Backbone as numpy.savetxt, mean C-alpha at the origin, in Angstrom:
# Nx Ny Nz CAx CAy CAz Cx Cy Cz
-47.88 13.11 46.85 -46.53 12.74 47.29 -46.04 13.75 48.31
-45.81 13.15 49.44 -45.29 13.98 51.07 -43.94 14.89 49.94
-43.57 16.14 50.73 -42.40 16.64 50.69 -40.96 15.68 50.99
-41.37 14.71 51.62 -40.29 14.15 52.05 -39.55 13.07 51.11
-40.46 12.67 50.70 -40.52 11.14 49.49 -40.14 12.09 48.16
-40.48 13.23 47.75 -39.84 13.92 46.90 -38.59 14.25 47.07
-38.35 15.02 48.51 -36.47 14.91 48.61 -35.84 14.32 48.52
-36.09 12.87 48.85 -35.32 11.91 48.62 -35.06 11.33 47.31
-36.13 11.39 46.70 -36.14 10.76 45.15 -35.23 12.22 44.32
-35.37 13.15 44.91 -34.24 14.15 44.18 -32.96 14.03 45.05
-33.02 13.53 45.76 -31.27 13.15 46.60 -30.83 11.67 45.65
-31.68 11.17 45.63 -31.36 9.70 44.87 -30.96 9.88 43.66
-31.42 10.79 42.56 -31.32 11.37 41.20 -30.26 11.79 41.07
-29.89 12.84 42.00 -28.66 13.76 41.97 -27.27 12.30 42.68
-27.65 11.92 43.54 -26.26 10.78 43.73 -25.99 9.67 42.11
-27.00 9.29 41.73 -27.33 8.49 40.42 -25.98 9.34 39.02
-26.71 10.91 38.76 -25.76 11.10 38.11 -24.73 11.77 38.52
-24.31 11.82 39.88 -22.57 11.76 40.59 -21.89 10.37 39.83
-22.54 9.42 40.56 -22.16 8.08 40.25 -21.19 8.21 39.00
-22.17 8.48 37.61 -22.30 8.41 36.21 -20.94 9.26 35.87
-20.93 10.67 36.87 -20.46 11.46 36.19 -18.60 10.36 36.77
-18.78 10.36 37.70 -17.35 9.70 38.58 -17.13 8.24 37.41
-17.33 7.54 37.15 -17.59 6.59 36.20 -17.12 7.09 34.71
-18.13 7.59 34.07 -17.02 8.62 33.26 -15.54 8.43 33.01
-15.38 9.89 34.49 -14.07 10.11 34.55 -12.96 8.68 35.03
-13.55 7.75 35.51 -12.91 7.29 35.51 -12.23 6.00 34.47
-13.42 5.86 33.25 -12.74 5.44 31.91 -11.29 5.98 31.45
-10.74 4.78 30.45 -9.27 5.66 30.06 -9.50 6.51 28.98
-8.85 7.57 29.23 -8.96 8.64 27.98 -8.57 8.21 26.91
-9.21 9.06 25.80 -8.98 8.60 24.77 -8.01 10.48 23.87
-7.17 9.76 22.96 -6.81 11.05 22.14 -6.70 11.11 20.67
-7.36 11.68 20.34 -7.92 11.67 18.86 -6.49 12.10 17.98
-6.02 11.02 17.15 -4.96 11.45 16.17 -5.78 11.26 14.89
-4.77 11.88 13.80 -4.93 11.47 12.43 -5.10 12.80 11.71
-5.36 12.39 10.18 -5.90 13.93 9.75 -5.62 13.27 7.98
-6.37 14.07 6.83 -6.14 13.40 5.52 -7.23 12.89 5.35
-7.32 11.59 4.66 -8.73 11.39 4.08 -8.81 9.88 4.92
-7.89 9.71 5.71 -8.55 8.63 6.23 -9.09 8.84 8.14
-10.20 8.00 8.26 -10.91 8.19 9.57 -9.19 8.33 10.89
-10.46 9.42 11.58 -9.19 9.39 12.79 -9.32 8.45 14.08
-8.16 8.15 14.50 -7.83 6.73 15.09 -7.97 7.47 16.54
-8.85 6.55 17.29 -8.54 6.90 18.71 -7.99 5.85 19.38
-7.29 6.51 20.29 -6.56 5.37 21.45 -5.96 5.67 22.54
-5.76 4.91 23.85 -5.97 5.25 24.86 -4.72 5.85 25.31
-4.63 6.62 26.70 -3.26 7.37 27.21 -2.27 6.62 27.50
-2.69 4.91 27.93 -1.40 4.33 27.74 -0.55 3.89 26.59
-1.58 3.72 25.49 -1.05 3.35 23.58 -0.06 5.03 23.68
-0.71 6.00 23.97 -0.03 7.25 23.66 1.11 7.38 24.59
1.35 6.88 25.73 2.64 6.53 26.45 3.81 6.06 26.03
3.37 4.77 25.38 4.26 4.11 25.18 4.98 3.99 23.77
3.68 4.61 22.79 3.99 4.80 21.44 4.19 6.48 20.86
5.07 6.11 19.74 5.39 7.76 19.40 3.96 7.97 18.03
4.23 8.96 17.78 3.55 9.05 16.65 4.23 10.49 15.42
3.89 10.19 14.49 5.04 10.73 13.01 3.33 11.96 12.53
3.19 13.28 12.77 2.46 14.01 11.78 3.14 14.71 10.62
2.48 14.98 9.96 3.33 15.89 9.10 2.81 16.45 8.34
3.44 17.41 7.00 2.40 18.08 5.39 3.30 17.96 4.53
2.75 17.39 3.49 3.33 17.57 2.47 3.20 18.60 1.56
4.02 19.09 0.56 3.99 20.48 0.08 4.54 20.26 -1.36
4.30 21.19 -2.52 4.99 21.03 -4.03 6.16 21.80 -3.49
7.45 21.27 -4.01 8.71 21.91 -3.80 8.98 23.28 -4.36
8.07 23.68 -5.74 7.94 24.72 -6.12 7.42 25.59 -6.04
5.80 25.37 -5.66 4.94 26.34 -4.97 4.56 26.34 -3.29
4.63 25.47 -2.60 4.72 25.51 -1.40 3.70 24.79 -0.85
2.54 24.65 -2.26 1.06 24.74 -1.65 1.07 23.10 -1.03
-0.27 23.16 -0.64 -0.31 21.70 0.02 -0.47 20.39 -1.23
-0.01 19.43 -1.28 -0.38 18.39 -1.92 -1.85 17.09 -1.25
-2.60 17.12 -1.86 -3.59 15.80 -1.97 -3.50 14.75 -2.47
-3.67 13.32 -2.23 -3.53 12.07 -2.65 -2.24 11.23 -2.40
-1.84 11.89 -1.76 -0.16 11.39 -1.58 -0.14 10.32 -0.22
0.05 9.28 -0.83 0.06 8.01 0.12 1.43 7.83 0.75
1.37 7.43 2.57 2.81 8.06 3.12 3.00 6.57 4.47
3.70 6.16 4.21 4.00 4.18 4.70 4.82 4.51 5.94
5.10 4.06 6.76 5.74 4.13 7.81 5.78 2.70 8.10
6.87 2.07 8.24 7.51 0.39 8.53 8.96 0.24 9.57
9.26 -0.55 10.03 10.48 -0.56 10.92 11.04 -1.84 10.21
10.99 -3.25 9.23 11.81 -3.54 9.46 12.19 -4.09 7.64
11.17 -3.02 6.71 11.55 -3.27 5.39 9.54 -3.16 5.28
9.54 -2.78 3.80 8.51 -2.69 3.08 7.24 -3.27 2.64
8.00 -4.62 3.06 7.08 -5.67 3.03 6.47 -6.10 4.54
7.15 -5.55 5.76 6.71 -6.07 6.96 5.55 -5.24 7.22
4.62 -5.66 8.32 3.53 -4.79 8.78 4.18 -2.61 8.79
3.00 -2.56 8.77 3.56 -0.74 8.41 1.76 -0.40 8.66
2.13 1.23 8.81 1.17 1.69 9.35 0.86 3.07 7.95
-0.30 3.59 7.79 0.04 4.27 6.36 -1.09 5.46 6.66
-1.50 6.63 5.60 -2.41 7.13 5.94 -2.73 8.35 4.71
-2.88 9.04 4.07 -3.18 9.46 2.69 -3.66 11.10 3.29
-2.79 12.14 2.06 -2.95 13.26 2.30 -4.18 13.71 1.46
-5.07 14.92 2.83 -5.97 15.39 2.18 -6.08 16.57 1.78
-7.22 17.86 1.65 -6.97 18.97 0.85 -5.73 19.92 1.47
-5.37 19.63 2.76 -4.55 20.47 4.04 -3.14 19.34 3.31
-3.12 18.95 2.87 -1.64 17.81 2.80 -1.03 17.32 3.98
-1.60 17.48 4.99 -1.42 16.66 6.30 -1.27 15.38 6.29
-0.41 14.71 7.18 -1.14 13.63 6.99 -0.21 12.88 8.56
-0.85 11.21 8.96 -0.36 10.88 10.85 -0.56 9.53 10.76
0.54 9.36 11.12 1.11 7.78 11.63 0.90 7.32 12.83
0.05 7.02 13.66 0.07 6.32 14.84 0.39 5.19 15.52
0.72 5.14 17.05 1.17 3.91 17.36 2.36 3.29 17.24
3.16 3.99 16.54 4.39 3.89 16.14 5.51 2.84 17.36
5.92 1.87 17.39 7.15 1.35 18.05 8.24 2.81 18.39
8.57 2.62 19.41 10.17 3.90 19.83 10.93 3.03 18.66
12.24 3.51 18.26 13.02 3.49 17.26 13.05 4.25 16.21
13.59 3.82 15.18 13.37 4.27 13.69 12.92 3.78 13.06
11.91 4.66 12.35 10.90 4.17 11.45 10.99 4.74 10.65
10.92 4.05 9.26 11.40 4.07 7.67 9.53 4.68 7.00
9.77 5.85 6.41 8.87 6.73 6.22 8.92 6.94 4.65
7.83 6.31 3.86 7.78 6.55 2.29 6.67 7.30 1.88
6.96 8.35 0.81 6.24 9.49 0.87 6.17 9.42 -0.45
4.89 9.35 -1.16 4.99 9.42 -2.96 3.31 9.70 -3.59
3.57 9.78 -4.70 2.43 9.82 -5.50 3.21 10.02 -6.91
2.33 8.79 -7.53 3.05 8.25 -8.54 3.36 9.79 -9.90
2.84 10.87 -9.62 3.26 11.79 -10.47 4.36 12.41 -10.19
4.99 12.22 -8.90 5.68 12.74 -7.71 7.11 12.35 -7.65
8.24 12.45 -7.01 9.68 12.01 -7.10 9.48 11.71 -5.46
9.19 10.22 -5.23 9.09 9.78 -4.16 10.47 10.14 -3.01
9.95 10.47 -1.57 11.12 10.19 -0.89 11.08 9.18 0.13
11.81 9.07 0.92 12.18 8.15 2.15 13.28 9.21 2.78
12.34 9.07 4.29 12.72 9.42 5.41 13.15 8.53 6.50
14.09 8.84 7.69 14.13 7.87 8.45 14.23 8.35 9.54
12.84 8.44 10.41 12.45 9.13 11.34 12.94 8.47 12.99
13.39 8.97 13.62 13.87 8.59 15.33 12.09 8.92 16.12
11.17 7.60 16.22 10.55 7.62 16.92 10.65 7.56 18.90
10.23 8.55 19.54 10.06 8.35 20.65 8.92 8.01 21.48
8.49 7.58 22.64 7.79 7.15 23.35 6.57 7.79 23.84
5.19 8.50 23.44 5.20 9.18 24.17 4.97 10.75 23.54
5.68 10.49 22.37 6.14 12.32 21.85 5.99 12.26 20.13
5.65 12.98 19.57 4.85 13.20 18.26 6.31 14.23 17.23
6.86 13.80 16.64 7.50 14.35 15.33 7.30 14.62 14.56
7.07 16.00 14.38 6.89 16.65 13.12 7.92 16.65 11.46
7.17 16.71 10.68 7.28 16.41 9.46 7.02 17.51 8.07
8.24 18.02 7.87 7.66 18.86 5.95 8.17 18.33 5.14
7.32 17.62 4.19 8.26 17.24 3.40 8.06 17.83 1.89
8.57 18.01 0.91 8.69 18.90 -0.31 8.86 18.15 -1.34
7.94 17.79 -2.08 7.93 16.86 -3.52 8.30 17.39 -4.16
9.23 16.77 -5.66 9.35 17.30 -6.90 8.19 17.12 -8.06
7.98 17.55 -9.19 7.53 16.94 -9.91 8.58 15.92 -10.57
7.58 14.70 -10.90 8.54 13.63 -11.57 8.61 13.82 -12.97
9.79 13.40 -13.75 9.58 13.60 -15.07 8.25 12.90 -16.25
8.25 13.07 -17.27 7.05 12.23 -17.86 7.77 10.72 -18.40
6.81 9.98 -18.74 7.30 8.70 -18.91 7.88 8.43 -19.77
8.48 7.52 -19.73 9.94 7.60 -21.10 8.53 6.80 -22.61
7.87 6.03 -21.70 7.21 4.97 -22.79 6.02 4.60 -22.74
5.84 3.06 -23.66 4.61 2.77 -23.32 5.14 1.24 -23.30
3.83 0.68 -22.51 4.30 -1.06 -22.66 3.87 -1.50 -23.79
2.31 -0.79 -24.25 1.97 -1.89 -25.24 2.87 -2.52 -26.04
2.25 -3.65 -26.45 2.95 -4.70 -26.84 3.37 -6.16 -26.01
4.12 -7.05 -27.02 4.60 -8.51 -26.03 6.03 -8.53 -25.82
5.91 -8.88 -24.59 7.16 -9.09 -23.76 7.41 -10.26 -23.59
8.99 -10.82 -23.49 9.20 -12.12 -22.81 9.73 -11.94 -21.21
9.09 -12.56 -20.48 9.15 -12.41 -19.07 10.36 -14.05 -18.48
11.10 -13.38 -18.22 12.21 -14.26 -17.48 12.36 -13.96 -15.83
12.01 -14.69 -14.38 12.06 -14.86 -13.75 12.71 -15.85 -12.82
13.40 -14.97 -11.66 13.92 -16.17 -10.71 13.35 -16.00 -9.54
13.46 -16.86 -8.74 13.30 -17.09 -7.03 14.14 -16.16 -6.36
13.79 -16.02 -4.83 15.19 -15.69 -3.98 15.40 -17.52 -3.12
16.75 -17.63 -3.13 16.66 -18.67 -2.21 16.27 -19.08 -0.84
15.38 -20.03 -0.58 14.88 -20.03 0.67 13.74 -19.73 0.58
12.85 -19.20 -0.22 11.41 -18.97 0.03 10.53 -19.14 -1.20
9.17 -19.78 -1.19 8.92 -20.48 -0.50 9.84 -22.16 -0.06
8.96 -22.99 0.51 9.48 -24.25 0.59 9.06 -25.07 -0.70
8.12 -24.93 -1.34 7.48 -25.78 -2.13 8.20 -25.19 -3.82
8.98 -24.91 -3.75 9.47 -24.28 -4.80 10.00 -25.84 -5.67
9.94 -25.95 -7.15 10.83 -27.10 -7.23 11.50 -26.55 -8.84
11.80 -25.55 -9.03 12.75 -24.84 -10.16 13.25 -23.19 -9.60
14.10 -23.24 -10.61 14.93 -21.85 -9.99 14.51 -20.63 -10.88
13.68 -21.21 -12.19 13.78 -20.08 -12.82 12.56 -20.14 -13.64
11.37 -19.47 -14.10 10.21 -19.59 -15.25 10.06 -18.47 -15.83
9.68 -18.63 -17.14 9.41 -17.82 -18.21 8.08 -17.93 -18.92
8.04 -16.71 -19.13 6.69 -16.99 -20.49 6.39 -15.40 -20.51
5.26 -15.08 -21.32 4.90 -13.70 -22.18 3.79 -13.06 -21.43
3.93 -11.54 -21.66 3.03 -10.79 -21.14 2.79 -9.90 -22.18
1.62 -9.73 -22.46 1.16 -8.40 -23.90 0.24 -7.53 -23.17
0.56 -6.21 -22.94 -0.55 -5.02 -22.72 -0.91 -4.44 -24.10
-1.95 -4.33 -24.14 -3.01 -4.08 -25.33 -2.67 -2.07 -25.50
-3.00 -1.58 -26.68 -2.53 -0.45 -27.00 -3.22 0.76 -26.09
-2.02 1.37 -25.48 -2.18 3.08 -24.31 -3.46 3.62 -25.09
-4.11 3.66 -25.95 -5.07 4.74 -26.41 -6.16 5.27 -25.89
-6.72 4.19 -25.36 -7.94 4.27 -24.56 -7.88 4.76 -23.71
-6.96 4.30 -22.72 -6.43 4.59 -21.39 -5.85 5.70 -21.32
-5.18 6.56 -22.23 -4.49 8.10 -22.17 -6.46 9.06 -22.06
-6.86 8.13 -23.49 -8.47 9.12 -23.11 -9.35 8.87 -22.35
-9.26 7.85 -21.10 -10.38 7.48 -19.92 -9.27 7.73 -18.90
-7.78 8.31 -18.84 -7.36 8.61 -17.82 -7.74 9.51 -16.70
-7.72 9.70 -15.74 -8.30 11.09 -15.11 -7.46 11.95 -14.78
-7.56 13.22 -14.70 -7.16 14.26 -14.89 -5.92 15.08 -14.38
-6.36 14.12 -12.78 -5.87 14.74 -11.50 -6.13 13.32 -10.43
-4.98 13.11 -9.94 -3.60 14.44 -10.13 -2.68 13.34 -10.75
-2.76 13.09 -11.00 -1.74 11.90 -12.54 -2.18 12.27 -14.39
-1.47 13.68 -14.24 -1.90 14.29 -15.64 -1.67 13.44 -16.71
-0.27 13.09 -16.61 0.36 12.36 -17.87 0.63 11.11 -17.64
0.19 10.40 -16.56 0.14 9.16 -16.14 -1.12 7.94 -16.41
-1.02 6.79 -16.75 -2.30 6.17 -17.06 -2.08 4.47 -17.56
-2.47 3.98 -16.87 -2.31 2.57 -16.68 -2.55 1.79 -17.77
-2.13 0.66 -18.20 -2.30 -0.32 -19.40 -2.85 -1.44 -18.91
-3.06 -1.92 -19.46 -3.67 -3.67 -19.47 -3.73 -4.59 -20.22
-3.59 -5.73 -20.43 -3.22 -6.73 -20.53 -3.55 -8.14 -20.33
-2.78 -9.25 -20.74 -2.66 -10.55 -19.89 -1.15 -11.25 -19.97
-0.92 -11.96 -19.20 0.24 -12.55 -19.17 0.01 -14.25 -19.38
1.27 -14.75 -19.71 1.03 -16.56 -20.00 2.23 -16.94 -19.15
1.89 -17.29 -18.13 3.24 -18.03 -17.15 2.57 -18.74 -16.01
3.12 -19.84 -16.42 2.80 -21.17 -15.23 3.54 -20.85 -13.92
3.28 -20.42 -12.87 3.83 -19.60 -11.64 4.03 -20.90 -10.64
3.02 -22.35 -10.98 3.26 -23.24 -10.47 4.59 -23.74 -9.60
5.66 -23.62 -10.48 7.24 -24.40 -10.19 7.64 -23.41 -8.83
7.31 -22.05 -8.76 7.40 -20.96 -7.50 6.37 -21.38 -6.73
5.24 -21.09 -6.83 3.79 -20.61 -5.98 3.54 -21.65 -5.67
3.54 -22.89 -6.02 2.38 -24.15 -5.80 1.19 -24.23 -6.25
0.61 -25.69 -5.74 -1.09 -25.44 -6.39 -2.29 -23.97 -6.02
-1.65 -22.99 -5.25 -2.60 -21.66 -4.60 -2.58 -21.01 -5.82
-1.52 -21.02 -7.07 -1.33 -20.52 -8.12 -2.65 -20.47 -9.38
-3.53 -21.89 -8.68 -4.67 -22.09 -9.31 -6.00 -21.81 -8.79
-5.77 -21.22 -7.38 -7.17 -21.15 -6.97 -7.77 -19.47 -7.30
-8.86 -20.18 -7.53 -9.91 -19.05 -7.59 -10.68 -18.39 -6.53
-10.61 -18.89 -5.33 -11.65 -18.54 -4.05 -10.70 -19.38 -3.39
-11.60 -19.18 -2.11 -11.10 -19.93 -0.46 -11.22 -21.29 -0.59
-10.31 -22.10 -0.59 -10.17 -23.42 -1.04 -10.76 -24.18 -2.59
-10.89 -23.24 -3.15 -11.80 -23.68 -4.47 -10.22 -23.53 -5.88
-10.21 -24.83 -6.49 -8.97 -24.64 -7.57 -9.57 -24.77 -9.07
-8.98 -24.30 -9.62 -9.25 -24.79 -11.08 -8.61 -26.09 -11.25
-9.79 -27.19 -12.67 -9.11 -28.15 -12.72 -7.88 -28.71 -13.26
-7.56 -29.22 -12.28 -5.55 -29.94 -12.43 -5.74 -30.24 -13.72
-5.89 -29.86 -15.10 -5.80 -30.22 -16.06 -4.25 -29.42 -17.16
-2.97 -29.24 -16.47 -2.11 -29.02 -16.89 -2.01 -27.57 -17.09
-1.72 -27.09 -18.06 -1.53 -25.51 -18.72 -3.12 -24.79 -18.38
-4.15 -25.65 -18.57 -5.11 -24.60 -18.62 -5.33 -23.79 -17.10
-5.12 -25.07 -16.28 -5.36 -24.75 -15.21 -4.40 -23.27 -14.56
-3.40 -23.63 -15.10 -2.03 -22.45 -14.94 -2.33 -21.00 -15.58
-3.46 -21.40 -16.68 -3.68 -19.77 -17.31 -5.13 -19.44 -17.21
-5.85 -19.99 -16.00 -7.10 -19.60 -16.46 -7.51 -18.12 -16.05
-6.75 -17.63 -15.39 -6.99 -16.55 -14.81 -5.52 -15.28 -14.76
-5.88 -14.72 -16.00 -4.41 -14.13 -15.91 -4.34 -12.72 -16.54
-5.08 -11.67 -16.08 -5.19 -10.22 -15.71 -3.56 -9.51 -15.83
-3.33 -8.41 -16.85 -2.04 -7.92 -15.92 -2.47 -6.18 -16.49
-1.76 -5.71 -15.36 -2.09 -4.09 -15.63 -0.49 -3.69 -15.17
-0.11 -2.19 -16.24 0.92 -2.02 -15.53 1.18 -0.22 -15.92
2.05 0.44 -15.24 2.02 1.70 -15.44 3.39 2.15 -15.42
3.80 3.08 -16.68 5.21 3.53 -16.62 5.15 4.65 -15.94
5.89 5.01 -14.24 5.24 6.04 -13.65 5.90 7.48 -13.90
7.02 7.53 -13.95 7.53 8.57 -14.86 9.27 8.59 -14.94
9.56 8.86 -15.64 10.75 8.72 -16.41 11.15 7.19 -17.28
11.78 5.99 -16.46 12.06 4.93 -16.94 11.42 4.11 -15.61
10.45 4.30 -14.36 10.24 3.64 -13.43 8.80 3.09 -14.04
8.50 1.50 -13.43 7.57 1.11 -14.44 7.33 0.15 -12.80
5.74 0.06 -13.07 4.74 -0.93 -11.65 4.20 -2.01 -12.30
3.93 -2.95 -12.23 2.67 -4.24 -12.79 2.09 -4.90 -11.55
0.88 -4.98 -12.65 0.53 -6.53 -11.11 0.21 -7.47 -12.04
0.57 -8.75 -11.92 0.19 -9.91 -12.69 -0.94 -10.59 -11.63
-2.47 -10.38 -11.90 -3.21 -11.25 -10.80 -4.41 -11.89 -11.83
-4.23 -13.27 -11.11 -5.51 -14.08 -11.65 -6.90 -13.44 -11.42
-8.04 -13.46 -12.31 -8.91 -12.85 -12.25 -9.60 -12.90 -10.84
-9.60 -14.10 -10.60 -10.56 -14.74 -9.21 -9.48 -14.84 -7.59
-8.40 -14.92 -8.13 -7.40 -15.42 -6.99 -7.12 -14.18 -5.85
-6.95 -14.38 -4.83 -6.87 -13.67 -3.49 -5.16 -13.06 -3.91
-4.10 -13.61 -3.92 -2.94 -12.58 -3.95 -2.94 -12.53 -5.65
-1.65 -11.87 -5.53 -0.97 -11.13 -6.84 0.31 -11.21 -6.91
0.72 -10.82 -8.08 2.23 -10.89 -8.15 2.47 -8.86 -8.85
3.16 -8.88 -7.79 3.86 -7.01 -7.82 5.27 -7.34 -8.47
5.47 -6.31 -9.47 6.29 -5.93 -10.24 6.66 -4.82 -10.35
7.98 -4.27 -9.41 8.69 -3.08 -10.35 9.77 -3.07 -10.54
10.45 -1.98 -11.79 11.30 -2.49 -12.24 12.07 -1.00 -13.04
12.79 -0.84 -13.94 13.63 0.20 -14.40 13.75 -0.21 -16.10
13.47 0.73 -17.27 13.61 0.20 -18.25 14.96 1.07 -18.53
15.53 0.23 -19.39 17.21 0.48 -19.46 17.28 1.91 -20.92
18.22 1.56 -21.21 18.40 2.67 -22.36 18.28 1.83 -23.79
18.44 0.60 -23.75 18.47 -0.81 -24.69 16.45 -1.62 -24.64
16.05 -0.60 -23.47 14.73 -0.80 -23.67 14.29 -2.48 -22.44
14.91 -2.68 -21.94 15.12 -3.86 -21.45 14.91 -3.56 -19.88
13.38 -4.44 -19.58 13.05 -3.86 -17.88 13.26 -5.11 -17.20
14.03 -4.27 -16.33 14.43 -5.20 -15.20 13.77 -4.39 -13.42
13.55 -5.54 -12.57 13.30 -5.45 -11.29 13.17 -6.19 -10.67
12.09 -6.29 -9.38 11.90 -7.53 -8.43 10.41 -7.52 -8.65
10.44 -8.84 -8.40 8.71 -8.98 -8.04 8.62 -9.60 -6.65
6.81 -9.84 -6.49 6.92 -10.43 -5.09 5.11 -11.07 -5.23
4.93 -11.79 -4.33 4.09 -12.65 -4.38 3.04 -12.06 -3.49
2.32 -11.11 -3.78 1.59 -10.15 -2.55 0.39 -11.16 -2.19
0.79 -10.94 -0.34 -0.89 -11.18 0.38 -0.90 -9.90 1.19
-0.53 -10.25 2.30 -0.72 -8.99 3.15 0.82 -8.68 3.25
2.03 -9.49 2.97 3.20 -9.11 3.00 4.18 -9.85 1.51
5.11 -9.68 1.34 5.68 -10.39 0.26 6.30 -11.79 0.93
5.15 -13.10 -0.04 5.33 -14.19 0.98 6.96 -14.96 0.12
6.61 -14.12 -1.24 7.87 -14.84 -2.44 8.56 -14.18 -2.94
9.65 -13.89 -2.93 10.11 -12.30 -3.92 11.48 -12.96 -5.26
11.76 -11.96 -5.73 13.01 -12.92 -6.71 12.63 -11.61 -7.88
13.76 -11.79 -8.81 14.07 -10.97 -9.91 13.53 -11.28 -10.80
13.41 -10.05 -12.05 12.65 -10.16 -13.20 13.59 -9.63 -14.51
12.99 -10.11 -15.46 13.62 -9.52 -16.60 12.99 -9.35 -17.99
12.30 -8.67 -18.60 11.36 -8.21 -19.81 12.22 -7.69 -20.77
11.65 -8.46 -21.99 12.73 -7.92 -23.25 11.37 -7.59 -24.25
11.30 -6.57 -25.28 10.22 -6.58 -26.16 10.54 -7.84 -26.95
9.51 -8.54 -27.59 9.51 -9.41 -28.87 8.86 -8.97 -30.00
């Protein structure tokens, strides 16, 4: 190979990765947010233009140190609408991205924890910092085991297919024992979930979806059975008198969320809601022991 046919093929090489390198630079940048236990989000300088973003740490109010596991919601127009979320890790950090400019409604908890809400002034563009300082929550007043009578209403207006205002029937969680000794350790010392089943035809609210088991697949229209074939409930008193459930069919895609406040007369009251990806049904509850 002449000297010459070599210069060129090294002039050709060297323009090749100019090219590459100009190309490159001229992709949109990217800027790495996030931090905690979930993967970090990249996105480009115009998402970071136009959107703010919320970091922050969470901390024990008493010792200072960092908190882990603490799940932290960021929403603009209520709890149930789309929201952006992200979970603290051994650093108690934790980052909201993408954020809309405005105010954005910021929930900060872990169920051993004395949850707060913040209400942060997002800007465009610019990143707000965040400390926030948990209490410990008190221990739980109780236990569910046992049967309950479950009295429920609608809110008006949702769904359409609704054709009663009000249904009832029983829920029994089976006895805390097990569950205090297969609880884990950390970080929900004195905390530990129950289980159960419930008996309520959700039909007269939900419609026939109340029966399905899979993606278009129902149990058969054969009256009551069809209404209870699948009826799972777990629920947790999280500390003091604040109490969570989910009533979900074994096979079925949503659930029904329950929380609520047990009184001094022993008598829990709250809202529930019809979970998919948002609350498609919501309406009040009311549990009395039997």
């Amino acid at each position: 190979m002449s000297r010459r046919v070599a210069a060129v093929l090294r002039i050709g090489l060297l323009m090749i990765l100019l090219a590459l390198v100009v190309w490159g630079w001229s992709l949109p940048r990217e800027v790495q947010f996030g931090s905690g236990v979930n993967a970090r989000r990249a996105f480009s300088v115009e998402e970071a233009r136009t959107r703010g973003t919320i970091q922050g740490k969470v901390v024990d109010l008493e010792t200072g140190l960092p908190l882990q596991g603490v799940q932290v919601y960021g929403y603009r127009d209520g709890p149930t609408s789309d929201y952006v979320s992200d979970g603290t890790g051994a650093s108690g950090e934790f980052g909201l991205a993408l954020l809309v400019p405005g105010v954005v409604t910021v929930d900060i908890g872990r169920t051993d924890l004395l949850e707060q809400r913040r209400h942060v002034a997002v800007e465009a563009g610019k990143t707000t910092r965040l400390i926030v300082k948990l209490a410990k929550a008190p221990p739980p007043c109780c236990q569910l085991a046992g049967k309950w009578r479950v009295e429920l209403t609608i809110d008006p207006g949702t769904p359409s297919n609704v054709s009663a205002s009000t249904i009832s029937g029983t829920v029994r969680f089976r006895s805390g024992l097990w569950a205090r000794v297969t609880a884990p350790s950390d970080p929900d010392k004195v905390l530990y979930q129950e289980y159960g089943s419930f008996h309520i035809d959700w039909r007269p609210f939900l419609g026939y979806w109340a029966t399905e088991v899979a993606d278009d697949v129902y149990a058969p229209d054969n009256g009551w059975m069809a209404a209870y074939m699948f009826n799972d409930a777990a629920g947790t008193v999280l500390s003091g008198d604040r109490v969570d459930m989910i009533f979900q069919g074994g096979l079925s895609h949503n659930r029904i969320s329950l929380s609520g406040t047990i009184d001094k007369d022993g008598i829990l009251r709250g809202r529930w809601c019809n979970m998919g990806f948002t609350c498609s049904s919501t309406g009040d509850f009311v549990m009395t022991r039997m």
